[in-house]
Amino acid sequence: MELESSDEEAVFITPNTISQHSSSIFNLQLHDFLFDNANCLEVEANIGEKNNELEIQEPKRDIAVVSDVDLHRRVEATIPHGTKCATAWCVQTWKEWAEERSKLCSTSVSDKYQVVDLDILQLSKEELDYWLAKFVLEVRKKKTPGECYPPNTLYQICCGIQRFLKENGKQEFKLFTDTSFKLFQDALDSEMKRLTSKGVGVQIKQAEAFSEEQEEKLWSSHVLGSHSPKVLLDTMVFLIGKNFSLRSGKEHRSLSFSQLSLVPPKNGEPEKLVYTSYGEKNNAGGLKHRSFKGKRVEHYANEERPERCLSDKVLNNNDSYSENPNASQYK
């Protein structure tokens, strides 16, 4: 019985043991499978991340490093040459007045201040207010001694001094709006009214429009035409300035073929030459001119007088256009 019991127990235990071993093996295999699968998933995830990095990777941004010298030169280049000359002349006018006044009034003791500092940047607000008020009343023309400046010229001189102060670290010196300069403001207003009442500067010189008769005379006298290289160049300068309203020599000098496009005849319209401005005297494209539209002028071909046709002279007879559109128009 014991044997049978033992055998039965053995028989009973053996399948149970096999079942336990099978379960252990299955669990081990499942663990290995899950581990391997997890590793595969991790590898695939890493590969996917790298692929995504490769896909979304953007090219490096190229920059142009600017030195302090280049920065200063770039800012200076935005100031028109005429404005620089005008500012320098205004400051020189102040210096010459200050030097002369200091000589004439060096012994006077009645004035609040005795000697004018030639360097206007060294003056305080109070001193500058005082001396500017004297300046606008006393300054006279240099070429015609004793003659007063016209009211608008006097105002422009003060504007030039204001620009000079601003450009040299005196931004807080606002001559026309700051109440610290009330004496100067009243003196300038009074002097401008006095000069106007005497008729000084009332008649303003203005450029007269070029008449058709005057232009016809230039053509008939062969001042304009295409019979020689020099005359052709003069003719192009005249026609381009007239038809595209170029206002300064700089606009002529910087004119390139890329600003011009020839539009063939279409819908009954003749051939036309289209000019696109790259910045002009009163619209340089800076912060103050953001709301301004660039100038675009259309000039139709002169079919009645082809020898006076601008489009023919500029593009059709000039091989430089196809070779280099950015080349200067007059070369």
Tab-separated table of C-alpha atoms in Angstrom:
chain	number	residue	atom	x	y	z
A	1	MET	CA	0.000	0.000	0.000
A	2	GLU	CA	2.776	2.293	0.811
A	3	LEU	CA	4.329	1.389	-2.459
A	4	GLU	CA	1.128	1.990	-4.268
A	5	SER	CA	0.649	5.156	-2.370
A	6	SER	CA	4.189	6.068	-3.169
A	7	ASP	CA	3.696	5.157	-6.786
A	8	GLU	CA	0.473	7.049	-6.963
A	9	GLU	CA	2.143	9.945	-5.344
A	10	ALA	CA	5.029	9.604	-7.735
A	11	VAL	CA	2.694	9.291	-10.639
A	12	PHE	CA	0.786	12.264	-9.386
A	13	ILE	CA	3.924	14.301	-8.763
A	14	THR	CA	5.584	13.609	-12.093
A	15	PRO	CA	3.001	15.296	-14.361
A	16	ASN	CA	2.800	18.157	-11.898
A	17	THR	CA	6.540	18.561	-12.008
A	18	ILE	CA	6.520	18.459	-15.780
A	19	SER	CA	3.786	21.053	-15.757
A	20	GLN	CA	5.843	23.277	-13.476
A	21	HIS	CA	8.931	22.854	-15.634
A	22	SER	CA	6.943	23.603	-18.759
A	23	SER	CA	5.503	26.675	-17.161
A	24	SER	CA	8.978	27.835	-16.139
A	25	ILE	CA	10.331	27.267	-19.632
A	26	PHE	CA	7.387	29.104	-21.154
A	27	ASN	CA	7.814	32.013	-18.778
A	28	LEU	CA	11.526	32.162	-19.573
A	29	GLN	CA	10.865	32.073	-23.305
A	30	LEU	CA	8.187	34.724	-22.934
A	31	HIS	CA	10.569	36.897	-20.930
A	32	ASP	CA	13.290	36.479	-23.567
A	33	PHE	CA	10.808	37.245	-26.320
A	34	LEU	CA	9.539	40.350	-24.594
A	35	PHE	CA	13.073	41.483	-23.769
A	36	ASP	CA	14.251	40.963	-27.332
A	37	ASN	CA	11.148	42.608	-28.703
A	38	ALA	CA	11.594	45.555	-26.346
A	39	ASN	CA	15.187	45.922	-27.517
A	40	CYS	CA	14.003	45.847	-31.116
A	41	LEU	CA	11.381	48.447	-30.374
A	42	GLU	CA	13.980	50.609	-28.636
A	43	VAL	CA	16.358	50.279	-31.581
A	44	GLU	CA	13.545	51.081	-33.987
A	45	ALA	CA	12.593	54.080	-31.860
A	46	ASN	CA	16.182	55.314	-31.861
A	47	ILE	CA	16.395	54.856	-35.617
A	48	GLY	CA	13.090	56.677	-35.993
A	49	GLU	CA	14.297	59.559	-33.848
A	50	LYS	CA	17.491	59.821	-35.876
A	51	ASN	CA	15.509	59.723	-39.089
A	52	ASN	CA	13.240	62.465	-37.754
A	53	GLU	CA	16.288	64.482	-36.779
A	54	LEU	CA	17.649	64.052	-40.278
A	55	GLU	CA	14.318	64.996	-41.789
A	56	ILE	CA	13.725	68.144	-39.717
A	57	GLN	CA	17.347	69.247	-39.525
A	58	GLU	CA	17.600	72.727	-41.043
A	59	PRO	CA	20.685	74.149	-42.735
A	60	LYS	CA	22.948	76.374	-40.703
A	61	ARG	CA	22.139	80.078	-40.839
A	62	ASP	CA	24.802	82.137	-42.554
A	63	ILE	CA	25.504	85.504	-40.939
A	64	ALA	CA	27.597	88.487	-41.922
A	65	VAL	CA	29.745	89.674	-39.014
A	66	VAL	CA	29.988	93.476	-38.893
A	67	SER	CA	32.749	95.305	-37.035
A	68	ASP	CA	32.211	98.537	-35.110
A	69	VAL	CA	33.951	100.458	-37.881
A	70	ASP	CA	31.712	98.913	-40.536
A	71	LEU	CA	28.630	99.580	-38.404
A	72	HIS	CA	29.521	103.250	-38.028
A	73	ARG	CA	30.327	103.541	-41.732
A	74	ARG	CA	27.023	101.880	-42.695
A	75	VAL	CA	25.021	104.262	-40.512
A	76	GLU	CA	26.935	107.260	-41.837
A	77	ALA	CA	26.192	106.178	-45.391
A	78	THR	CA	22.453	106.628	-44.807
A	79	ILE	CA	22.897	110.380	-44.312
A	80	PRO	CA	22.726	112.181	-47.673
A	81	HIS	CA	25.873	114.023	-48.678
A	82	GLY	CA	23.927	117.260	-49.049
A	83	THR	CA	22.621	116.959	-45.493
A	84	LYS	CA	26.149	116.434	-44.143
A	85	CYS	CA	27.388	119.526	-45.962
A	86	ALA	CA	24.419	121.581	-44.764
A	87	THR	CA	24.968	120.499	-41.150
A	88	ALA	CA	28.671	121.343	-41.334
A	89	TRP	CA	27.860	124.778	-42.796
A	90	CYS	CA	25.324	125.508	-40.026
A	91	VAL	CA	27.817	124.619	-37.298
A	92	GLN	CA	30.526	126.673	-39.014
A	93	THR	CA	28.130	129.639	-39.148
A	94	TRP	CA	27.624	129.288	-35.391
A	95	LYS	CA	31.388	129.134	-34.753
A	96	GLU	CA	32.124	132.203	-36.864
A	97	TRP	CA	29.354	134.161	-35.133
A	98	ALA	CA	30.536	133.016	-31.694
A	99	GLU	CA	34.140	133.948	-32.438
A	100	GLU	CA	33.202	137.397	-33.751
A	101	ARG	CA	30.822	138.096	-30.874
A	102	SER	CA	33.388	137.127	-28.282
A	103	LYS	CA	35.801	139.641	-29.826
A	104	LEU	CA	33.259	142.476	-29.932
A	105	CYS	CA	31.696	141.917	-26.525
A	106	SER	CA	34.627	140.668	-24.464
A	107	THR	CA	34.570	143.759	-22.254
A	108	SER	CA	30.800	143.966	-21.767
A	109	VAL	CA	29.570	143.258	-18.246
A	110	SER	CA	25.848	143.797	-18.767
A	111	ASP	CA	25.139	140.439	-20.369
A	112	LYS	CA	24.365	137.306	-18.382
A	113	TYR	CA	27.216	135.428	-20.091
A	114	GLN	CA	30.322	137.147	-21.404
A	115	VAL	CA	32.041	134.819	-23.878
A	116	VAL	CA	30.479	132.287	-26.240
A	117	ASP	CA	32.010	128.816	-26.243
A	118	LEU	CA	32.954	127.960	-29.829
A	119	ASP	CA	32.254	124.288	-29.123
A	120	ILE	CA	28.481	124.181	-28.970
A	121	LEU	CA	28.594	120.684	-27.436
A	122	GLN	CA	30.129	122.097	-24.251
A	123	LEU	CA	27.172	124.371	-23.483
A	124	SER	CA	24.526	123.492	-20.927
A	125	LYS	CA	20.837	123.755	-21.773
A	126	GLU	CA	20.597	127.122	-20.055
A	127	GLU	CA	23.660	128.496	-21.839
A	128	LEU	CA	22.590	127.142	-25.214
A	129	ASP	CA	19.096	128.599	-24.831
A	130	TYR	CA	20.598	131.986	-24.050
A	131	TRP	CA	23.177	132.035	-26.840
A	132	LEU	CA	20.882	130.633	-29.523
A	133	ALA	CA	18.406	133.429	-28.787
A	134	LYS	CA	21.235	135.930	-29.333
A	135	PHE	CA	22.444	134.039	-32.399
A	136	VAL	CA	19.168	134.172	-34.372
A	137	LEU	CA	18.931	137.931	-33.779
A	138	GLU	CA	22.557	138.811	-34.524
A	139	VAL	CA	23.835	136.458	-37.250
A	140	ARG	CA	24.286	137.973	-40.710
A	141	LYS	CA	25.360	136.782	-44.143
A	142	LYS	CA	29.083	136.403	-44.711
A	143	LYS	CA	29.275	137.227	-48.436
A	144	THR	CA	27.054	140.292	-48.121
A	145	PRO	CA	27.960	141.783	-44.703
A	146	GLY	CA	25.066	143.220	-42.759
A	147	GLU	CA	22.366	141.430	-44.758
A	148	CYS	CA	19.957	139.237	-42.805
A	149	TYR	CA	19.227	135.647	-43.694
A	150	PRO	CA	15.694	134.930	-44.974
A	151	PRO	CA	13.341	133.520	-42.305
A	152	ASN	CA	13.363	130.003	-43.730
A	153	THR	CA	17.162	129.981	-44.016
A	154	LEU	CA	17.452	131.106	-40.400
A	155	TYR	CA	15.161	128.266	-39.376
A	156	GLN	CA	17.168	125.749	-41.444
A	157	ILE	CA	20.388	126.890	-39.752
A	158	CYS	CA	18.836	126.092	-36.388
A	159	CYS	CA	17.691	122.719	-37.748
A	160	GLY	CA	21.277	122.000	-38.784
A	161	ILE	CA	22.478	122.807	-35.267
A	162	GLN	CA	19.785	120.481	-33.908
A	163	ARG	CA	21.035	117.660	-36.176
A	164	PHE	CA	24.613	118.259	-35.045
A	165	LEU	CA	23.610	118.031	-31.389
A	166	LYS	CA	21.661	114.826	-31.992
A	167	GLU	CA	24.489	113.191	-33.944
A	168	ASN	CA	26.958	113.953	-31.145
A	169	GLY	CA	25.173	112.503	-28.123
A	170	LYS	CA	22.905	115.433	-27.229
A	171	GLN	CA	19.595	113.737	-28.039
A	172	GLU	CA	17.969	115.335	-24.993
A	173	PHE	CA	18.558	118.809	-26.452
A	174	LYS	CA	15.279	119.296	-28.338
A	175	LEU	CA	15.509	122.909	-29.422
A	176	PHE	CA	12.027	123.327	-30.879
A	177	THR	CA	9.898	121.378	-28.368
A	178	ASP	CA	11.672	121.441	-25.001
A	179	THR	CA	10.484	124.276	-22.748
A	180	SER	CA	14.074	124.619	-21.548
A	181	PHE	CA	14.699	126.475	-24.815
A	182	LYS	CA	11.701	128.813	-24.540
A	183	LEU	CA	13.831	131.965	-24.878
A	184	PHE	CA	15.359	130.694	-28.116
A	185	GLN	CA	11.975	129.595	-29.495
A	186	ASP	CA	10.418	132.995	-28.838
A	187	ALA	CA	13.434	134.839	-30.263
A	188	LEU	CA	13.388	132.764	-33.471
A	189	ASP	CA	9.636	133.226	-33.886
A	190	SER	CA	9.943	136.972	-33.353
A	191	GLU	CA	12.829	137.392	-35.802
A	192	MET	CA	11.137	135.328	-38.528
A	193	LYS	CA	8.000	137.480	-38.225
A	194	ARG	CA	10.072	140.684	-38.316
A	195	LEU	CA	11.938	139.613	-41.456
A	196	THR	CA	8.732	138.512	-43.179
A	197	SER	CA	7.093	141.874	-42.451
A	198	LYS	CA	10.020	143.548	-44.233
A	199	GLY	CA	9.671	141.294	-47.275
A	200	VAL	CA	12.903	139.391	-46.636
A	201	GLY	CA	12.711	135.979	-48.306
A	202	VAL	CA	9.155	136.492	-49.529
A	203	GLN	CA	10.063	135.927	-53.174
A	204	ILE	CA	11.223	132.328	-53.454
A	205	LYS	CA	13.210	131.188	-56.471
A	206	GLN	CA	11.689	128.154	-58.151
A	207	ALA	CA	12.849	126.084	-61.078
A	208	GLU	CA	10.722	126.587	-64.156
A	209	ALA	CA	9.296	123.678	-66.101
A	210	PHE	CA	11.058	122.822	-69.364
A	211	SER	CA	8.703	123.811	-72.172
A	212	GLU	CA	8.021	121.877	-75.378
A	213	GLU	CA	9.394	124.793	-77.389
A	214	GLN	CA	12.694	124.655	-75.505
A	215	GLU	CA	12.969	120.894	-76.022
A	216	GLU	CA	12.190	121.233	-79.724
A	217	LYS	CA	14.975	123.786	-80.019
A	218	LEU	CA	17.445	121.293	-78.504
A	219	TRP	CA	16.460	118.658	-81.064
A	220	SER	CA	16.501	121.028	-84.030
A	221	SER	CA	19.909	122.455	-83.079
A	222	HIS	CA	21.299	118.898	-82.732
A	223	VAL	CA	22.118	119.333	-79.065
A	224	LEU	CA	19.991	116.202	-78.663
A	225	GLY	CA	20.106	113.267	-81.040
A	226	SER	CA	22.148	110.171	-81.794
A	227	HIS	CA	24.684	111.428	-84.338
A	228	SER	CA	27.629	111.034	-81.930
A	229	PRO	CA	28.360	109.045	-78.753
A	230	LYS	CA	28.520	112.181	-76.599
A	231	VAL	CA	25.266	113.580	-77.953
A	232	LEU	CA	23.589	110.186	-77.541
A	233	LEU	CA	24.695	110.064	-73.898
A	234	ASP	CA	23.403	113.596	-73.283
A	235	THR	CA	20.125	112.651	-74.960
A	236	MET	CA	19.672	109.568	-72.770
A	237	VAL	CA	20.347	111.600	-69.617
A	238	PHE	CA	17.807	114.200	-70.737
A	239	LEU	CA	15.080	111.725	-71.759
A	240	ILE	CA	15.493	109.472	-68.725
A	241	GLY	CA	15.462	112.408	-66.326
A	242	LYS	CA	12.411	113.888	-68.031
A	243	ASN	CA	10.305	110.739	-68.454
A	244	PHE	CA	11.190	108.990	-65.175
A	245	SER	CA	11.375	112.112	-62.978
A	246	LEU	CA	14.881	111.481	-61.647
A	247	ARG	CA	15.572	114.239	-59.147
A	248	SER	CA	19.248	113.923	-58.312
A	249	GLY	CA	22.586	113.117	-59.866
A	250	LYS	CA	22.855	110.073	-57.627
A	251	GLU	CA	19.726	108.559	-59.164
A	252	HIS	CA	21.315	108.939	-62.602
A	253	ARG	CA	24.657	107.507	-61.484
A	254	SER	CA	23.113	104.470	-59.788
A	255	LEU	CA	20.638	103.719	-62.590
A	256	SER	CA	21.027	100.160	-63.911
A	257	PHE	CA	19.381	98.076	-66.630
A	258	SER	CA	17.730	95.887	-63.987
A	259	GLN	CA	15.474	98.850	-63.170
A	260	LEU	CA	14.134	98.924	-66.721
A	261	SER	CA	11.917	96.424	-68.488
A	262	LEU	CA	10.643	96.526	-72.041
A	263	VAL	CA	7.012	95.453	-72.443
A	264	PRO	CA	6.014	94.465	-75.996
A	265	PRO	CA	2.864	95.847	-77.654
A	266	LYS	CA	-0.320	94.356	-76.223
A	267	ASN	CA	-4.075	94.962	-76.501
A	268	GLY	CA	-3.605	97.842	-78.890
A	269	GLU	CA	-1.038	99.595	-76.693
A	270	PRO	CA	2.378	100.426	-78.130
A	271	GLU	CA	5.644	99.151	-76.745
A	272	LYS	CA	6.486	100.661	-73.364
A	273	LEU	CA	9.496	101.015	-71.109
A	274	VAL	CA	8.818	100.491	-67.385
A	275	TYR	CA	11.102	102.070	-64.783
A	276	THR	CA	11.186	100.814	-61.170
A	277	SER	CA	12.895	102.985	-58.577
A	278	TYR	CA	15.459	101.478	-56.177
A	279	GLY	CA	15.151	104.422	-53.818
A	280	GLU	CA	15.077	108.121	-54.492
A	281	LYS	CA	15.790	111.444	-52.839
A	282	ASN	CA	12.487	111.664	-50.966
A	283	ASN	CA	11.924	107.920	-50.570
A	284	ALA	CA	15.081	106.051	-49.603
A	285	GLY	CA	13.202	103.019	-48.268
A	286	GLY	CA	14.120	103.487	-44.588
A	287	LEU	CA	11.962	103.415	-41.460
A	288	LYS	CA	10.374	106.770	-42.221
A	289	HIS	CA	9.404	105.670	-45.728
A	290	ARG	CA	7.845	102.270	-44.972
A	291	SER	CA	4.380	103.467	-45.963
A	292	PHE	CA	5.620	105.000	-49.227
A	293	LYS	CA	5.167	103.117	-52.473
A	294	GLY	CA	8.195	102.833	-54.715
A	295	LYS	CA	8.070	104.865	-57.900
A	296	ARG	CA	7.053	102.963	-61.020
A	297	VAL	CA	6.782	104.865	-64.288
A	298	GLU	CA	5.572	103.609	-67.669
A	299	HIS	CA	6.871	105.332	-70.802
A	300	TYR	CA	5.222	104.471	-74.106
A	301	ALA	CA	7.270	104.280	-77.267
A	302	ASN	CA	7.248	107.343	-79.495
A	303	GLU	CA	5.989	105.767	-82.714
A	304	GLU	CA	5.494	109.119	-84.451
A	305	ARG	CA	9.112	110.208	-83.852
A	306	PRO	CA	11.113	106.965	-83.437
A	307	GLU	CA	14.395	108.901	-83.568
A	308	ARG	CA	13.344	110.449	-80.253
A	309	CYS	CA	12.131	107.176	-78.738
A	310	LEU	CA	13.668	106.448	-75.350
A	311	SER	CA	12.907	102.708	-75.334
A	312	ASP	CA	14.730	102.294	-78.636
A	313	LYS	CA	17.790	104.188	-77.411
A	314	VAL	CA	17.971	102.518	-74.007
A	315	LEU	CA	17.353	98.836	-74.745
A	316	ASN	CA	17.090	97.942	-78.422
A	317	ASN	CA	20.395	99.569	-79.345
A	318	ASN	CA	22.350	98.590	-76.234
A	319	ASP	CA	23.994	95.161	-76.033
A	320	SER	CA	24.970	95.699	-72.382
A	321	TYR	CA	21.415	94.974	-71.249
A	322	SER	CA	21.534	91.283	-72.171
A	323	GLU	CA	25.113	90.867	-70.956
A	324	ASN	CA	24.750	92.446	-67.519
A	325	PRO	CA	21.351	93.773	-66.353
A	326	ASN	CA	22.997	95.297	-63.254
A	327	ALA	CA	25.410	97.381	-65.294
A	328	SER	CA	25.172	101.149	-65.143
A	329	GLN	CA	22.749	102.629	-67.642
A	330	TYR	CA	25.230	105.206	-68.919
A	331	LYS	CA	28.276	102.985	-69.447
